[in-house]
CSV table of C-alpha atoms in Angstrom, one decimal:
chain,number,residue,atom,x,y,z
A,1,MET,CA,106.8,124.5,59.0
A,2,LEU,CA,109.2,125.3,62.1
A,3,VAL,CA,107.6,128.7,62.4
A,4,LEU,CA,104.1,127.0,62.4
A,5,ALA,CA,105.3,124.7,65.1
A,6,LEU,CA,106.6,127.4,67.2
A,7,ARG,CA,103.2,129.2,66.9
A,8,SER,CA,101.2,126.2,67.8
A,9,VAL,CA,103.2,125.9,70.8
A,10,ARG,CA,102.9,129.2,71.9
A,11,HIS,CA,99.0,129.6,71.0
A,12,ARG,CA,97.9,126.5,72.3
A,13,PRO,CA,100.1,125.3,75.2
A,14,GLY,CA,97.8,123.2,76.7
A,15,ARG,CA,97.8,120.4,74.2
A,16,PHE,CA,101.4,120.1,75.1
A,17,VAL,CA,101.3,120.0,78.9
A,18,ALA,CA,101.4,116.2,79.2
A,19,THR,CA,104.8,116.2,77.1
A,20,LEU,CA,106.2,119.0,78.8
A,21,LEU,CA,105.7,117.2,82.0
A,22,SER,CA,107.0,113.7,80.8
A,23,ALA,CA,110.2,115.5,79.2
A,24,PHE,CA,110.6,117.4,82.6
A,25,LEU,CA,110.6,114.5,84.8
A,26,GLY,CA,112.4,112.3,82.4
A,27,THR,CA,115.4,114.7,82.0
A,28,ALA,CA,115.4,115.5,85.7
A,29,ILE,CA,116.0,111.9,86.5
A,30,VAL,CA,118.5,111.2,83.5
A,31,MET,CA,120.6,114.4,84.6
A,32,ALA,CA,120.6,113.5,88.3
A,33,PHE,CA,122.3,110.1,87.3
A,34,GLY,CA,124.4,111.5,84.8
A,35,SER,CA,125.7,114.0,87.2
A,36,LEU,CA,127.0,110.8,89.2
A,37,ARG,CA,129.2,109.8,86.3
A,38,ASP,CA,130.7,113.5,86.5
A,39,THR,CA,131.4,113.1,90.2
A,40,ALA,CA,133.1,109.6,89.7
A,41,GLY,CA,135.5,111.4,87.1
A,42,ARG,CA,136.4,114.1,89.8
A,43,PRO,CA,140.3,113.8,90.6
A,44,GLY,CA,140.8,111.9,94.0
A,45,VAL,CA,137.9,109.6,93.8
A,46,ASP,CA,138.7,106.0,95.1
A,47,GLU,CA,138.4,103.2,92.9
A,48,VAL,CA,135.3,101.8,94.9
A,49,SER,CA,133.3,105.0,95.2
A,50,SER,CA,134.1,105.5,91.4
A,51,ALA,CA,132.6,102.1,90.5
A,52,THR,CA,129.4,102.6,92.5
A,53,LEU,CA,128.7,105.8,91.1
A,54,THR,CA,129.6,104.9,87.4
A,55,THR,CA,127.5,101.5,87.5
A,56,SER,CA,124.5,103.5,88.8
A,57,ALA,CA,124.8,106.2,86.4
A,58,GLU,CA,125.0,103.8,83.5
A,59,VAL,CA,122.4,101.3,84.7
A,60,VAL,CA,119.9,103.6,85.6
A,61,GLY,CA,120.4,106.3,83.0
A,62,GLY,CA,119.6,103.4,80.6
A,63,TYR,CA,116.5,102.8,82.2
A,64,GLY,CA,115.7,106.2,82.4
A,65,SER,CA,116.5,106.8,78.8
A,66,LEU,CA,114.1,104.0,77.6
A,67,LEU,CA,111.2,105.3,79.8
A,68,VAL,CA,111.8,108.9,78.9
A,69,PHE,CA,111.0,107.7,75.2
A,70,PHE,CA,108.0,105.8,76.2
A,71,ALA,CA,106.5,108.4,78.7
A,72,ILE,CA,107.1,111.0,75.7
A,73,ALA,CA,105.6,108.5,73.2
A,74,SER,CA,102.5,108.0,75.1
A,75,ALA,CA,101.8,111.6,75.6
A,76,LEU,CA,102.5,112.6,71.9
A,77,THR,CA,100.4,109.6,70.5
A,78,VAL,CA,97.5,110.9,72.5
A,79,SER,CA,98.1,114.4,71.5
A,80,VAL,CA,98.5,113.6,67.7
A,81,ARG,CA,95.6,111.4,67.5
A,82,GLN,CA,93.5,114.1,69.0
A,83,ARG,CA,94.6,116.5,66.2
A,84,SER,CA,94.0,114.2,63.2
A,85,ARG,CA,91.3,116.4,61.9
A,86,GLU,CA,93.5,119.5,62.1
A,87,LEU,CA,96.5,117.5,60.3
A,88,GLU,CA,93.7,116.3,57.8
A,89,LEU,CA,92.7,120.0,57.0
A,90,LEU,CA,96.4,121.1,56.5
A,91,ARG,CA,96.8,118.1,54.1
A,92,CYS,CA,93.8,119.2,52.3
A,93,SER,CA,95.0,122.9,52.3
A,94,GLY,CA,98.4,121.7,50.6
A,95,ALA,CA,100.7,120.5,53.2
A,96,THR,CA,103.0,117.6,52.2
A,97,PRO,CA,103.4,114.6,54.8
A,98,ALA,CA,107.2,115.6,55.1
A,99,GLN,CA,105.8,119.1,56.0
A,100,LEU,CA,103.5,117.6,58.6
A,101,ARG,CA,106.3,115.6,60.1
A,102,ARG,CA,108.8,118.6,60.3
A,103,MET,CA,106.0,120.4,62.1
A,104,VAL,CA,105.0,118.0,64.7
A,105,VAL,CA,108.7,116.9,65.2
A,106,GLY,CA,109.6,120.4,65.7
A,107,GLU,CA,106.6,121.4,68.3
A,108,SER,CA,107.8,118.0,70.3
A,109,VAL,CA,111.5,119.0,70.3
A,110,ALA,CA,110.9,122.6,71.2
A,111,VAL,CA,108.8,121.6,74.2
A,112,ALA,CA,111.2,118.7,75.0
A,113,LEU,CA,114.0,121.3,75.3
A,114,LEU,CA,111.9,123.8,77.4
A,115,GLY,CA,111.3,120.7,79.9
A,116,ALA,CA,115.2,120.0,80.0
A,117,LEU,CA,115.8,123.6,80.7
A,118,LEU,CA,113.3,123.3,83.6
A,119,ALA,CA,114.9,120.4,84.8
A,120,VAL,CA,118.4,121.6,85.5
A,121,ALA,CA,117.8,122.7,88.9
A,122,PRO,CA,115.7,119.9,90.2
A,123,ALA,CA,118.5,117.5,88.8
A,124,VAL,CA,121.3,119.3,90.7
A,125,LEU,CA,119.2,118.8,94.0
A,126,GLY,CA,118.3,115.2,93.2
A,127,GLY,CA,121.9,114.5,92.2
A,128,ARG,CA,123.1,116.0,95.6
A,129,ALA,CA,120.6,113.9,97.4
A,130,LEU,CA,121.8,110.5,95.5
A,131,LEU,CA,125.2,111.1,96.3
A,132,GLY,CA,124.4,111.7,100.1
A,133,ALA,CA,122.1,108.5,100.1
A,134,PHE,CA,125.2,106.6,98.9
A,135,GLN,CA,127.6,108.3,101.3
A,136,ASP,CA,125.0,107.2,104.1
A,137,SER,CA,124.8,103.6,103.1
A,138,GLY,CA,128.7,103.3,103.1
A,139,GLN,CA,128.9,102.8,99.2
A,140,VAL,CA,131.0,106.2,98.3
A,141,ALA,CA,133.4,107.7,100.6
A,142,ARG,CA,132.4,110.8,102.5
A,143,SER,CA,135.3,112.7,100.9
A,144,VAL,CA,133.8,112.5,97.7
A,145,GLY,CA,132.4,116.0,96.5
A,146,TYR,CA,129.7,116.4,94.0
A,147,ARG,CA,129.8,117.6,90.6
A,148,PHE,CA,127.3,118.4,88.0
A,149,GLY,CA,128.9,118.6,84.7
A,150,PRO,CA,128.8,118.2,80.8
A,151,VAL,CA,127.9,114.3,80.8
A,152,ALA,CA,124.7,115.1,82.8
A,153,LEU,CA,123.9,118.0,80.6
A,154,ALA,CA,124.6,116.1,77.6
A,155,CYS,CA,122.7,113.0,78.6
A,156,GLY,CA,119.6,114.9,79.7
A,157,VAL,CA,119.5,117.4,76.7
A,158,GLY,CA,120.6,114.6,74.1
A,159,VAL,CA,118.2,111.8,75.2
A,160,THR,CA,115.2,114.0,75.7
A,161,SER,CA,115.8,115.8,72.1
A,162,LEU,CA,116.1,112.4,70.7
A,163,ALA,CA,113.2,110.8,72.3
A,164,ALA,CA,110.8,113.5,71.4
A,165,ALA,CA,111.9,113.4,67.7
A,166,GLY,CA,111.5,109.8,67.4
A,167,ALA,CA,108.4,109.4,69.6
A,168,ALA,CA,106.9,112.3,67.5
A,169,PHE,CA,107.8,110.8,64.4
A,170,LEU,CA,106.3,107.4,65.2
A,171,ALA,CA,103.3,108.7,66.9
A,172,LEU,CA,102.4,110.7,63.5
A,173,ARG,CA,103.0,107.6,61.7
A,174,ARG,CA,101.1,105.5,63.8
A,175,VAL,CA,97.8,108.0,63.7
A,176,THR,CA,98.0,108.8,60.0
A,177,ARG,CA,98.5,105.3,58.6
A,178,ARG,CA,95.4,103.4,57.5
A,179,ARG,CA,93.7,101.2,59.9
A,180,GLY,CA,94.3,97.5,59.4
A,181,ARG,CA,96.2,94.5,61.0
A,182,PRO,CA,99.0,95.4,63.3
A,183,GLY,CA,102.2,96.3,61.9
A,184,ARG,CA,104.8,93.6,60.8
A,185,GLY,CA,107.5,95.5,63.1
A,186,ARG,CA,105.3,95.3,66.3
A,187,THR,CA,104.7,91.6,65.9
A,188,PHE,CA,108.4,90.8,65.0
A,189,LEU,CA,109.4,92.8,68.0
A,190,ALA,CA,107.0,91.2,70.4
A,191,ARG,CA,107.9,87.5,69.2
A,192,ALA,CA,111.8,88.8,69.6
A,193,ALA,CA,111.5,90.1,72.9
A,194,LEU,CA,109.2,86.7,74.1
A,195,ALA,CA,112.0,84.4,72.6
A,196,ALA,CA,114.9,86.4,74.4
A,197,GLY,CA,113.3,86.7,77.4
A,198,ALA,CA,112.7,82.9,77.6
A,199,VAL,CA,116.2,82.3,76.9
A,200,SER,CA,117.4,84.5,79.7
A,201,VAL,CA,115.1,83.1,82.2
A,202,LEU,CA,116.1,79.3,81.2
A,203,SER,CA,119.7,80.4,81.6
A,204,THR,CA,119.0,80.9,85.4
A,205,TYR,CA,119.2,77.1,85.9
A,206,ALA,CA,122.9,77.4,84.7
A,207,PHE,CA,123.9,79.4,87.8
A,208,SER,CA,124.6,78.2,91.4
A,209,ALA,CA,122.9,79.6,94.5
A,210,THR,CA,126.1,81.6,95.3
A,211,ASP,CA,126.8,83.3,92.0
A,212,ALA,CA,126.7,87.2,92.3
A,213,ALA,CA,125.2,87.3,89.0
A,214,LEU,CA,122.1,85.0,89.7
A,215,MET,CA,119.6,87.7,89.9
A,216,ALA,CA,120.9,89.3,86.7
A,217,ALA,CA,119.4,86.6,84.3
A,218,PRO,CA,115.7,86.0,85.6
A,219,ALA,CA,115.5,89.8,86.1
A,220,PHE,CA,116.3,90.8,82.4
A,221,GLY,CA,114.4,88.0,81.3
A,222,ALA,CA,111.2,89.2,83.3
A,223,ILE,CA,111.8,92.6,81.7
A,224,LEU,CA,111.9,91.3,78.1
A,225,LEU,CA,109.0,89.1,78.7
A,226,SER,CA,107.3,92.2,79.9
A,227,ALA,CA,107.9,94.3,77.0
A,228,GLY,CA,107.0,91.3,74.6
A,229,GLY,CA,103.7,91.0,76.5
A,230,ALA,CA,103.2,94.6,76.6
A,231,LEU,CA,103.4,94.6,72.8
A,232,SER,CA,101.2,91.9,72.5
A,233,VAL,CA,98.1,92.4,75.3
A,234,PRO,CA,96.3,95.0,73.1
A,235,ARG,CA,95.6,92.3,70.4
A,236,LEU,CA,95.0,89.7,73.1
A,237,LEU,CA,92.4,91.7,74.8
A,238,ALA,CA,90.8,92.4,71.6
A,239,ALA,CA,90.3,88.8,70.7
A,240,LEU,CA,88.8,88.4,74.3
A,241,LEU,CA,86.6,91.1,73.8
A,242,GLU,CA,84.7,89.2,70.9
A,243,TRP,CA,83.3,86.8,73.3
A,244,CYS,CA,83.4,88.9,76.6
A,245,PRO,CA,79.9,88.7,78.2
A,246,ALA,CA,78.5,92.1,78.8
A,247,GLY,CA,76.0,92.2,81.9
A,248,GLY,CA,73.9,95.4,82.3
A,249,ALA,CA,73.8,98.3,80.4
A,250,CYS,CA,77.2,99.8,82.0
A,251,GLY,CA,78.8,96.3,81.1
A,252,TRP,CA,77.3,96.1,77.3
A,253,LEU,CA,78.4,99.9,76.8
A,254,ALA,CA,81.8,99.4,78.4
A,255,VAL,CA,82.7,96.3,76.1
A,256,ARG,CA,81.4,97.9,73.3
A,257,THR,CA,83.3,101.1,73.6
A,258,LEU,CA,86.3,98.9,74.4
A,259,ARG,CA,86.0,97.1,71.1
A,260,ARG,CA,86.2,100.3,69.3
A,261,ARG,CA,88.9,102.1,71.4
A,262,ILE,CA,91.2,99.2,71.5
A,263,ASP,CA,93.9,100.9,69.5
A,264,GLU,CA,93.7,104.1,71.7
A,265,LEU,CA,94.1,101.9,74.8
A,266,ALA,CA,97.5,100.4,73.4
A,267,GLY,CA,99.7,102.8,75.5
A,268,THR,CA,97.6,102.3,78.8
A,269,LEU,CA,97.9,98.6,78.4
A,270,MET,CA,101.4,98.7,77.6
A,271,SER,CA,102.4,100.7,80.5
A,272,LEU,CA,100.5,98.6,83.0
A,273,THR,CA,102.0,95.2,81.6
A,274,LEU,CA,105.7,96.9,81.9
A,275,PHE,CA,104.9,98.2,85.6
A,276,THR,CA,103.4,95.1,86.8
A,277,GLY,CA,106.0,92.8,85.4
A,278,ILE,CA,109.2,95.0,85.9
A,279,ALA,CA,108.0,96.0,89.5
A,280,THR,CA,106.6,92.7,90.7
A,281,ALA,CA,109.8,90.6,89.6
A,282,THR,CA,112.6,92.9,90.7
A,283,LEU,CA,111.1,93.8,94.2
A,284,SER,CA,110.0,89.8,94.7
A,285,MET,CA,113.6,88.6,93.7
A,286,GLN,CA,115.4,91.5,95.8
A,287,ALA,CA,113.1,90.5,98.9
A,288,VAL,CA,114.3,87.0,98.5
A,289,GLU,CA,117.8,87.8,98.1
A,290,SER,CA,117.8,90.1,101.5
A,291,ALA,CA,116.0,87.2,103.4
A,292,ALA,CA,118.6,84.7,102.3
A,293,VAL,CA,121.4,87.0,103.5
A,294,ARG,CA,119.8,87.6,106.6
A,295,SER,CA,119.2,84.1,107.4
A,296,SER,CA,122.7,83.1,106.5
A,297,GLY,CA,124.3,85.8,109.1
A,298,LEU,CA,126.3,87.1,106.5
A,299,VAL,CA,127.2,90.9,106.3
A,300,GLU,CA,126.1,92.5,102.7
A,301,SER,CA,129.0,93.5,100.6
A,302,VAL,CA,129.5,96.7,99.0
A,303,ASP,CA,128.3,94.8,95.5
A,304,ALA,CA,125.4,93.6,97.4
A,305,LYS,CA,124.4,96.9,98.5
A,306,ASN,CA,125.1,98.3,95.1
A,307,LEU,CA,122.7,95.8,93.5
A,308,GLN,CA,120.0,96.4,96.1
A,309,THR,CA,120.2,100.1,95.5
A,310,LEU,CA,119.7,99.6,91.9
A,311,ASN,CA,117.0,97.5,92.2
A,312,LEU,CA,115.0,99.9,94.4
A,313,THR,CA,116.0,102.8,92.2
A,314,VAL,CA,114.9,101.3,88.9
A,315,VAL,CA,111.4,100.1,90.4
A,316,GLY,CA,111.2,103.6,91.8
A,317,ILE,CA,111.7,105.1,88.4
A,318,VAL,CA,109.3,102.8,86.5
A,319,VAL,CA,106.7,103.5,89.3
A,320,VAL,CA,106.9,107.4,88.7
A,321,PHE,CA,107.1,107.4,85.0
A,322,VAL,CA,104.4,104.7,84.5
A,323,CYS,CA,102.1,106.7,87.2
A,324,VAL,CA,103.0,109.9,84.8
A,325,MET,CA,102.3,108.0,81.5
A,326,LEU,CA,98.9,106.8,82.8
A,327,VAL,CA,97.6,109.8,84.2
A,328,ASN,CA,98.7,111.9,81.1
A,329,SER,CA,97.2,109.4,78.7
A,330,LEU,CA,94.2,108.6,80.6
A,331,TYR,CA,93.4,112.4,81.4
A,332,ALA,CA,93.9,113.6,77.9
A,333,ALA,CA,91.8,110.6,76.5
A,334,THR,CA,88.8,110.7,78.9
A,335,THR,CA,88.7,114.6,78.3
A,336,TYR,CA,88.7,114.0,74.5
A,337,ARG,CA,85.7,111.9,74.8
A,338,ARG,CA,83.2,114.9,76.0
A,339,ARG,CA,81.2,114.8,72.7
A,340,GLU,CA,80.9,110.9,72.9
A,341,PHE,CA,79.6,111.2,76.7
A,342,GLY,CA,77.2,113.8,75.6
A,343,GLN,CA,76.0,111.8,72.7
A,344,GLN,CA,75.6,108.8,75.2
A,345,ARG,CA,73.5,111.2,77.6
A,346,LEU,CA,71.5,112.3,74.7
A,347,ALA,CA,70.4,108.9,73.6
A,348,GLY,CA,69.2,107.9,77.1
A,349,ALA,CA,72.2,106.9,79.3
A,350,THR,CA,72.2,108.6,82.9
A,351,PRO,CA,75.5,110.4,84.2
A,352,GLY,CA,75.8,107.2,86.6
A,353,GLN,CA,75.8,104.8,83.7
A,354,VAL,CA,78.2,106.6,82.2
A,355,LEU,CA,80.5,106.9,84.8
A,356,GLY,CA,79.6,103.1,85.4
A,357,ALA,CA,80.6,102.0,82.0
A,358,VAL,CA,84.0,104.1,82.4
A,359,ALA,CA,84.6,102.1,85.7
A,360,VAL,CA,84.1,98.8,84.1
A,361,GLU,CA,86.4,100.0,81.1
A,362,GLY,CA,89.0,100.7,83.7
A,363,ALA,CA,88.8,97.5,85.4
A,364,ILE,CA,88.9,95.3,82.5
A,365,VAL,CA,91.9,97.2,81.0
A,366,THR,CA,93.5,97.1,84.7
A,367,VAL,CA,93.0,93.2,84.9
A,368,ALA,CA,94.2,92.6,81.3
A,369,GLY,CA,97.7,94.7,82.0
A,370,VAL,CA,98.2,93.5,85.1
A,371,LEU,CA,97.4,89.7,84.7
A,372,CYS,CA,100.0,89.8,81.4
A,373,GLY,CA,102.6,91.5,83.6
A,374,THR,CA,102.2,89.0,86.4
A,375,VAL,CA,103.1,86.1,83.9
A,376,ALA,CA,106.0,87.6,83.0
A,377,ALA,CA,107.1,88.3,86.4
A,378,LEU,CA,106.4,84.7,87.7
A,379,ALA,CA,108.4,83.8,84.7
A,380,GLY,CA,111.6,85.3,86.3
A,381,ILE,CA,110.8,84.8,89.8
A,382,VAL,CA,110.0,81.1,89.8
A,383,PRO,CA,113.4,80.2,88.4
A,384,PHE,CA,115.3,82.5,90.6
A,385,THR,CA,113.7,81.1,93.9
A,386,MET,CA,114.3,77.6,92.8
A,387,VAL,CA,118.0,78.1,92.3
A,388,ARG,CA,118.4,80.5,95.3
A,389,GLY,CA,116.3,78.6,98.0
A,390,GLY,CA,114.6,75.7,96.5
A,391,ALA,CA,111.0,77.1,96.8
A,392,VAL,CA,108.7,77.3,93.6
A,393,LEU,CA,107.0,80.4,94.8
A,394,PRO,CA,108.3,82.9,97.8
A,395,HIS,CA,105.8,84.2,100.0
A,396,GLU,CA,107.3,87.6,99.6
A,397,ALA,CA,106.2,87.6,96.2
A,398,LEU,CA,102.3,87.7,97.1
A,399,GLY,CA,102.7,90.8,99.1
A,400,VAL,CA,104.7,92.6,96.3
A,401,TRP,CA,102.2,91.6,93.8
A,402,GLN,CA,99.0,92.7,95.9
A,403,ALA,CA,100.9,96.5,96.4
A,404,VAL,CA,101.6,96.7,92.5
A,405,ALA,CA,98.1,95.4,91.6
A,406,ALA,CA,96.6,97.7,93.9
A,407,LEU,CA,98.8,100.8,92.7
A,408,ALA,CA,98.1,100.2,89.1
A,409,ALA,CA,94.3,100.0,89.9
A,410,ALA,CA,94.1,103.1,91.9
A,411,VAL,CA,96.1,105.1,89.2
A,412,VAL,CA,93.5,103.6,86.3
A,413,LEU,CA,90.5,103.9,87.9
A,414,GLY,CA,91.0,107.0,89.8
A,415,THR,CA,92.5,109.1,87.1
A,416,SER,CA,89.3,107.6,84.9
A,417,LEU,CA,86.7,108.2,87.2
A,418,LEU,CA,87.9,111.7,88.4
A,419,THR,CA,88.1,113.0,84.8
A,420,ALA,CA,84.9,111.5,83.6
A,421,ARG,CA,83.1,113.2,86.4
A,422,GLN,CA,84.8,116.2,85.9
A,423,VAL,CA,83.7,116.0,81.9
A,424,LEU,CA,80.2,115.1,82.8
A,425,ARG,CA,79.7,118.5,84.4
A,426,THR,CA,79.3,120.1,80.8
A,427,PRO,CA,75.7,119.8,79.8
A,428,ALA,CA,74.9,117.2,77.2
A,429,VAL,CA,73.8,119.5,74.5
A,430,ASP,CA,76.8,121.7,75.0
A,431,ALA,CA,79.2,118.9,75.0
A,432,VAL,CA,77.8,117.5,71.5
A,433,ALA,CA,78.0,121.1,70.0
A,434,ALA,CA,81.5,121.4,71.2
A,435,PRO,CA,84.1,121.2,68.4
A,436,ALA,CA,85.8,117.6,68.4
């Protein structure tokens, strides 16, 4: 099966482009921040610089590891789902489920290792740039020299390989299991994340306005609530679509298609919810904190600068990965609908109506994901602002939310419509006759 996996990668590389891109970007980020830990371990580095570099490497490295897993899992789920007929043919030819798992996992790990190898040079450049940014802001001494060492390599290769293997196993299991009610594991994780997030958010009221760790509790709570909402939003959208009104041909076609494809859209909905919740909560709370420090006339401490840098960096990583996940999954899923679009056109739908239906689908998915993430973000923002400044909802949050929602809508609608427009260039008869 390992030989078959390598042959599959060599002969049909196009199906692994999304996984390769996710592994490449993820490994580059993880190794770039891992190199800060190597740099902190060099002889002669002072305690303040070492603490700054170590904290950044650990915090952002942890977030990066989770996002690498989600990005690769999103790409692999789409890829494995589109190969369902091929996998079923292998089953009918005598392949056992264990052999199929080894083949898919072997393909994924091979592609991930290639992505990790290609990411070494960008990671070195990125690590140097990060060290320079810390030195320019006064958080790290100018005398500290850069080092790319074993910690960076071990983190990058290890995290990417494990993420690829785990994501491939889960993707294959999700696609090959029988359709039915959502798994108990997902329901348990969603409820556990929501409960833990609520506890973390409520613990904000135990802090005072001057506590250095005030932002930690609501920010972590918002992340947990976003994760719980991300796991629950596909089921909520499916329930809402049962009574959602459908106006016109485009609306009717979009709602009907969404009801049928709700499982396929789970990755997109989860990405949108996580992006909206984490980005809105983190940036809004950081804006409130920065405004409070400026109004007090105090000079920001090194710890405050570290926290601001970490918050902005984490949000930046989330934005990059979510955009990659959405573009990859939407492009692959829309391209795979070539035959479906052809059948709709042969049944009487015009290309404009098909594009209109795709636009309505994207709008519904965007609204559902953004609203769920917004609720999670507000659950963290409101307690923080009440304790920090006495306000219920800061004016900074509106501008942040508008920017986040606009970016999410632009990525979803832009990718879906541009890909659908490209797919519709194929004549309807040829699209229907093409292999699925």
